[in-house]
PDB file of C-alpha atoms and ligand atoms in Angstrom:
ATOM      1  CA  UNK C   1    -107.229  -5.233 100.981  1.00 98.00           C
ATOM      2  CA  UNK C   2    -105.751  -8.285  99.369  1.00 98.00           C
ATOM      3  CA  UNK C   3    -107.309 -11.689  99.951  1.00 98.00           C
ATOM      4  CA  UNK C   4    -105.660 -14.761  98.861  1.00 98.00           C
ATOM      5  CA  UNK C   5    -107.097 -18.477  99.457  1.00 98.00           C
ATOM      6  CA  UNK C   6    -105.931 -19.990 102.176  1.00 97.00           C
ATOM      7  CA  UNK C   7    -102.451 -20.518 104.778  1.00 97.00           C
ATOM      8  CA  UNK C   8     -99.911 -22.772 103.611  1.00 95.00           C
ATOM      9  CA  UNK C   9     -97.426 -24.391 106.430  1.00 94.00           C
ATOM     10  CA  UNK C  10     -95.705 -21.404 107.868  1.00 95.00           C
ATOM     11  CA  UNK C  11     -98.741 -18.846 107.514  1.00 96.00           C
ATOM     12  CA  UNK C  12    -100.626 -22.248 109.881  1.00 94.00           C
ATOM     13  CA  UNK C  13     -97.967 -22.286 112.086  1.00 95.00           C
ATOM     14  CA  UNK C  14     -97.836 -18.288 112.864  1.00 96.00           C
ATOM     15  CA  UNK C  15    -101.434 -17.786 112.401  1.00 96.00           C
ATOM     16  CA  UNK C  16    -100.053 -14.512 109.890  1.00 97.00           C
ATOM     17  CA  UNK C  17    -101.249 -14.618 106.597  1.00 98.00           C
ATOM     18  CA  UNK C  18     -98.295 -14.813 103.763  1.00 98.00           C
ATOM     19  CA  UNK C  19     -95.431 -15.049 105.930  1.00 97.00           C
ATOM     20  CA  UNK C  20     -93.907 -17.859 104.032  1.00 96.00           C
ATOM     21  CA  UNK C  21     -91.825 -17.846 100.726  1.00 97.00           C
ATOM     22  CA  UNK C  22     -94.856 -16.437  98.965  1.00 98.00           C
ATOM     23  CA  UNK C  23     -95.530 -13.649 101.229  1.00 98.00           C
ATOM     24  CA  UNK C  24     -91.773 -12.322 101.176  1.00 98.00           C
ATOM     25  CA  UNK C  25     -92.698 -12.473  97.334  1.00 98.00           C
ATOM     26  CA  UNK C  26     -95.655 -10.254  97.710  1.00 98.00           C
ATOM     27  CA  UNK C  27     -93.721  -7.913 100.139  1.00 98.00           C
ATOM     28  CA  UNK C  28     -91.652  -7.362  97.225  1.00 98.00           C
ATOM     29  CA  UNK C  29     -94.604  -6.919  94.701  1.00 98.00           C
ATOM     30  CA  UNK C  30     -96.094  -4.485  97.483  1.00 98.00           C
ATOM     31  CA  UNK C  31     -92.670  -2.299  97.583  1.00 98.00           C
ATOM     32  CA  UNK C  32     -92.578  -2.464  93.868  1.00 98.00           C
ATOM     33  CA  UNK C  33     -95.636   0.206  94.368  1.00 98.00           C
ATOM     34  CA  UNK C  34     -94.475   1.820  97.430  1.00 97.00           C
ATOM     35  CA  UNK C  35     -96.998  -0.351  99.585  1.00 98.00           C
ATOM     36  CA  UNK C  36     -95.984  -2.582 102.729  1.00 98.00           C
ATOM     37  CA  UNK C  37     -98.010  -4.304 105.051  1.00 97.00           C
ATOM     38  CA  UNK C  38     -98.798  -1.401 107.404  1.00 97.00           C
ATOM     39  CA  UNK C  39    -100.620   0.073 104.486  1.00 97.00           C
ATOM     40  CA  UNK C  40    -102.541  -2.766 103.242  1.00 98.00           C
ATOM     41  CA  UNK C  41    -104.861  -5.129 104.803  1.00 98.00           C
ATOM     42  CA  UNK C  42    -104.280  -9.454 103.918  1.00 98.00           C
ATOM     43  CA  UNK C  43    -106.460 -11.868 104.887  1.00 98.00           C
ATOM     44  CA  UNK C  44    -107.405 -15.532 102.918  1.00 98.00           C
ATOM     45  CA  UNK C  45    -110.422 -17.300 101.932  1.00 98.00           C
ATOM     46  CA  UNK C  46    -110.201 -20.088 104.089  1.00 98.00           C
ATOM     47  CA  UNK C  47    -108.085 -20.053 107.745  1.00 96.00           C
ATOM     48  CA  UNK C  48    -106.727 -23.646 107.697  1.00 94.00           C
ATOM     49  CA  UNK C  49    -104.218 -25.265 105.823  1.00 95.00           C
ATOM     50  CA  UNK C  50    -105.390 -27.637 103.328  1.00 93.00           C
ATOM     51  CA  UNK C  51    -104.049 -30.569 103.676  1.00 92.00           C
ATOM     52  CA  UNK C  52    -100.889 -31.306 101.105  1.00 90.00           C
ATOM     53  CA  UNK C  53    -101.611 -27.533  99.987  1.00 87.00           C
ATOM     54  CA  UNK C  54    -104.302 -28.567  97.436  1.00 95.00           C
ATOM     55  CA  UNK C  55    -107.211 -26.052  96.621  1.00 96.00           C
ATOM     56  CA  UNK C  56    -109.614 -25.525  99.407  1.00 97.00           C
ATOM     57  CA  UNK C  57    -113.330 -26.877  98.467  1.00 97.00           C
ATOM     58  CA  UNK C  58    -116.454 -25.421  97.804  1.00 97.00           C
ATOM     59  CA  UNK C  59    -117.705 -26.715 100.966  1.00 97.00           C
ATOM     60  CA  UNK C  60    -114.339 -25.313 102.777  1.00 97.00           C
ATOM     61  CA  UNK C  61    -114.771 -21.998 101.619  1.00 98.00           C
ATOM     62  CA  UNK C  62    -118.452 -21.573 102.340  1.00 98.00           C
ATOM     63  CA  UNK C  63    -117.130 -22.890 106.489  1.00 97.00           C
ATOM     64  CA  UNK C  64    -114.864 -19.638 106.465  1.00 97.00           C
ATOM     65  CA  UNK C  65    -116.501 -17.047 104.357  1.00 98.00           C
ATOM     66  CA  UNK C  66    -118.539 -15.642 106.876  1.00 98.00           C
ATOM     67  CA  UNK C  67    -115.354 -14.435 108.834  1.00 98.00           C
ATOM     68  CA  UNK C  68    -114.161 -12.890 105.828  1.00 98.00           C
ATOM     69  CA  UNK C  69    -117.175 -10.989 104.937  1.00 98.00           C
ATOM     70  CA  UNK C  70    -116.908  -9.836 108.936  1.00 98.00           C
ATOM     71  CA  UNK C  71    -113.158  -9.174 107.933  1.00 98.00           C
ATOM     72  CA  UNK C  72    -114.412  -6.959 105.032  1.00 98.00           C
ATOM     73  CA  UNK C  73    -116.892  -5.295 107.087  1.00 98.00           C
ATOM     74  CA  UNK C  74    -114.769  -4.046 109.458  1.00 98.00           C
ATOM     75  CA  UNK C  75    -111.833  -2.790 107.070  1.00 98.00           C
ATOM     76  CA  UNK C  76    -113.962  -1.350 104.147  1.00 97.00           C
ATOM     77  CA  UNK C  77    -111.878  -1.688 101.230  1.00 98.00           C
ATOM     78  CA  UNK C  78    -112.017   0.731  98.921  1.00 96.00           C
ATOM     79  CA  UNK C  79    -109.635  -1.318  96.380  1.00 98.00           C
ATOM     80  CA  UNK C  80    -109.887  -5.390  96.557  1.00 98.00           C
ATOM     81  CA  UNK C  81    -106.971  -7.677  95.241  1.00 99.00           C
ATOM     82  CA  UNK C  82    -107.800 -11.412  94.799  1.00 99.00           C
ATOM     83  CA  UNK C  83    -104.365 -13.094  94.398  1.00 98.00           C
ATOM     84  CA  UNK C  84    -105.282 -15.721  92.525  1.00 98.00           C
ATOM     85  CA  UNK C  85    -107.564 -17.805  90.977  1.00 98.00           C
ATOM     86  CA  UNK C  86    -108.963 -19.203  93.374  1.00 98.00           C
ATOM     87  CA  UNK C  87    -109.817 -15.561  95.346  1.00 98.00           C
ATOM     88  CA  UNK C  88    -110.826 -14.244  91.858  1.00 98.00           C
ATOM     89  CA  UNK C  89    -113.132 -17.025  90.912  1.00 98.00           C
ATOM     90  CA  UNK C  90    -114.739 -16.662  94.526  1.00 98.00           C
ATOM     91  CA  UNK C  91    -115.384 -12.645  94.886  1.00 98.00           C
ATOM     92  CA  UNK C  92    -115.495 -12.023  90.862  1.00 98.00           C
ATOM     93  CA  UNK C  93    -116.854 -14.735  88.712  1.00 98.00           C
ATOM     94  CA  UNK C  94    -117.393 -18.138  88.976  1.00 98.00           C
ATOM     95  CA  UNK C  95    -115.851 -18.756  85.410  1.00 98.00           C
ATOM     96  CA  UNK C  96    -113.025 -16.726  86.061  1.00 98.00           C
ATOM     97  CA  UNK C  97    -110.016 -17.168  84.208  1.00 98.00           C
ATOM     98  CA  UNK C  98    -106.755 -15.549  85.592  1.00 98.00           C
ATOM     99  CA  UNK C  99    -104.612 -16.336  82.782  1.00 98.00           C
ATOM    100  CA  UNK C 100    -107.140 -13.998  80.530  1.00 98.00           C
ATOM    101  CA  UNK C 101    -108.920 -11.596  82.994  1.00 98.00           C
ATOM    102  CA  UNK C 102    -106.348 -10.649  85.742  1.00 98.00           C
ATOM    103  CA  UNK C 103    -105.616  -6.910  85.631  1.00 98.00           C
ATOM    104  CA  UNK C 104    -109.074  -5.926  84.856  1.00 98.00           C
ATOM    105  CA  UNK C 105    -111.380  -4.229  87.396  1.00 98.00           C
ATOM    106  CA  UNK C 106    -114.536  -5.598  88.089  1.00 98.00           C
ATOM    107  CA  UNK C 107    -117.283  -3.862  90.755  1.00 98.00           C
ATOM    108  CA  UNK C 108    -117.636  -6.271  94.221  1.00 98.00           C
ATOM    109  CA  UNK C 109    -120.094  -4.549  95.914  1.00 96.00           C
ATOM    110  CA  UNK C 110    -119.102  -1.283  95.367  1.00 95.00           C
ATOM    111  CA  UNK C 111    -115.627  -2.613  95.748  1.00 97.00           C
ATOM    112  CA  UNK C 112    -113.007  -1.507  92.998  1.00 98.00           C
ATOM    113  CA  UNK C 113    -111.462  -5.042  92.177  1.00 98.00           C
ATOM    114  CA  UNK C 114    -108.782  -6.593  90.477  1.00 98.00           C
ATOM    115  CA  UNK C 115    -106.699 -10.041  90.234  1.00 98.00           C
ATOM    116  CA  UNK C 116    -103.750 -10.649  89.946  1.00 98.00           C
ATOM    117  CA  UNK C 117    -101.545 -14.155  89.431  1.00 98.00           C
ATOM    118  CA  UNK C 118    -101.066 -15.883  92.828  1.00 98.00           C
ATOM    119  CA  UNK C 119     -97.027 -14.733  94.219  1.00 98.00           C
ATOM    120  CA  UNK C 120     -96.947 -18.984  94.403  1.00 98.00           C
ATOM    121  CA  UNK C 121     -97.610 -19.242  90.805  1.00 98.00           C
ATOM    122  CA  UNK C 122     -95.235 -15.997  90.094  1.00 98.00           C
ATOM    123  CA  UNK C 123     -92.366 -18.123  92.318  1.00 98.00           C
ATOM    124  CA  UNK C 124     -92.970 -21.320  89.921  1.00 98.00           C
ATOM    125  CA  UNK C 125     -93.594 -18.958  86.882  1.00 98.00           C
ATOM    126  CA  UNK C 126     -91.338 -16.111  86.000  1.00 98.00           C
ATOM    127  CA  UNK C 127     -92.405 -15.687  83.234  1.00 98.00           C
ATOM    128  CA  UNK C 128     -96.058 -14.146  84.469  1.00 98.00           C
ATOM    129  CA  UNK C 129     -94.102 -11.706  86.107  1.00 98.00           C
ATOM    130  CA  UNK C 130     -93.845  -8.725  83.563  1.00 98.00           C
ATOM    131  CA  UNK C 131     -97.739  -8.670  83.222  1.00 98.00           C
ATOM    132  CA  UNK C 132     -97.867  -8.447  87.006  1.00 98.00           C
ATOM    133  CA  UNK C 133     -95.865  -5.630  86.961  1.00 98.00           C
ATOM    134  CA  UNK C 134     -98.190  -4.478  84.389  1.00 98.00           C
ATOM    135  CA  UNK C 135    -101.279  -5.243  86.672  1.00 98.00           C
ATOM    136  CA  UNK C 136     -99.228  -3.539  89.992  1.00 98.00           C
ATOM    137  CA  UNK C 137     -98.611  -0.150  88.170  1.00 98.00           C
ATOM    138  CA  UNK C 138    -102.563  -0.139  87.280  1.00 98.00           C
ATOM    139  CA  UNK C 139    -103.063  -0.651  90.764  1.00 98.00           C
ATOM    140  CA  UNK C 140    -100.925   1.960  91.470  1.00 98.00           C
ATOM    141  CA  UNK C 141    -102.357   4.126  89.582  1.00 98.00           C
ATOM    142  CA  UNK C 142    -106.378   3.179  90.840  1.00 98.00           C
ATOM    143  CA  UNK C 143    -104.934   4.135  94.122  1.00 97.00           C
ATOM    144  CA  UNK C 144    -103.202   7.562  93.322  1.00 97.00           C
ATOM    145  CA  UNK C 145    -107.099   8.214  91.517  1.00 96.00           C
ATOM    146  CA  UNK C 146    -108.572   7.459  94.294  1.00 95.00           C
ATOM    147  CA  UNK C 147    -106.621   9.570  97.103  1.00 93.00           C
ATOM    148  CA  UNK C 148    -106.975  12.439  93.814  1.00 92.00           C
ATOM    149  CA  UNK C 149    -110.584  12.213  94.792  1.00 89.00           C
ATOM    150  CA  UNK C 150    -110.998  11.875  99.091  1.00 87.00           C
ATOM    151  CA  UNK C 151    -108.894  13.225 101.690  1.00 76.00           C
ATOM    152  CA  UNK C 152    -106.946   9.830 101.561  1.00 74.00           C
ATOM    153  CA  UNK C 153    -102.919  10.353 101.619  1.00 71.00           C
ATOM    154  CA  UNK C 154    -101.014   8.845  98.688  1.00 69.00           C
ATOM    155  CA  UNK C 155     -98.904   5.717 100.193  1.00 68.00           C
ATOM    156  CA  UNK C 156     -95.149   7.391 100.786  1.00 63.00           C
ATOM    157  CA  UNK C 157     -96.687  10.845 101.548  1.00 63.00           C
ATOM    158  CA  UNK C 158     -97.300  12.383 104.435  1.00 57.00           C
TER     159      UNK C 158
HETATM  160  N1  URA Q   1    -101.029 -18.627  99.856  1.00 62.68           N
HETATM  161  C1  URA Q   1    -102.193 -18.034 100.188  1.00 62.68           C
HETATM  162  O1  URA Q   1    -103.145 -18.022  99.425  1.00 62.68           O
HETATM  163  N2  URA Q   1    -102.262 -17.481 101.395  1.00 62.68           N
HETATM  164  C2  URA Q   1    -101.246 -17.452 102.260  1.00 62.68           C
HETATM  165  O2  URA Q   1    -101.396 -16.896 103.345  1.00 62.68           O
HETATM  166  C3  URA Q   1    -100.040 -18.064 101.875  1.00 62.68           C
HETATM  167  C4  URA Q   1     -99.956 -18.645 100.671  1.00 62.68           C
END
């Protein structure tokens, strides 16, 4: 499952989360491990745009977490991607700071988790990218452990 923080114009208007210019970006991180979106759940923090795309509050957040939490529920992650800084400082630490922690797994309620930079801030940044690709092959590779050890089947195998 991979939570970011919130729709921007087009995810509003289709009611789809990361369907804009960011989302065709993740699609392409996704592929880059032989994921798509038929094999991963998305979902985001809050489920309104905020308005001029700025950072959704505190008090925004805590209106739309309880869905999430349902969201969660329901899906059972076994692996949980924040995208971004705003997702990691919600689910993983308060303090968090992506430029420093992202990559790393953390424990979220018995959820293996990880952040990684926001596909916005990898569009603005290229730079950020090669230690995303970093942080997608050691996704990759919690994923292939994981299947190792249940009856899960590896994404691309049948
Ligand atoms: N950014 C997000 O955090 N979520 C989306 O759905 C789109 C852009």
């Amino acid at each position: 499952m991979l939570v970011g923080e919130g729709p921007g114009a087009s995810e509003d208007e289709q009611g789809i989360p990361f369907v804009g210019r960011a989302g065709k970006f993740l699609d392409d991180m996704l592929a880059m491990i032989g994921l798509d979106r038929t094999k991963v759940y998305i979902a985001n923090i809050v489920k309104c745009r905020p308005p001029e795309n700025r950072d959704p509050l505190n008090v925004e957040q805590d209106a739309c977490i309880g869905y999430l939490h349902r969201q969660i529920a329901l899906v059972q992650p076994k692996i949980f991607v924040c995208l971004g800084r705003i997702a990691a400082m919600r689910f993983i630490d308060a303090k968090f700071r992506i430029t420093k922690d992202h990559g790393h797994w953390y424990d979220v309620n018995g959820m293996r988790t990880i952040a990684l930079y926001h596909p916005s801030a990898l569009l603005r940044d290229p730079r950020k990218r090669p230690e995303t690709f970093d942080d997608l092959k050691e996704l990759q590779r919690e994923i292939q452990r994981i299947c190792e050890h249940t009856d899960l089947v590896l994404p691309g195998r049948s």
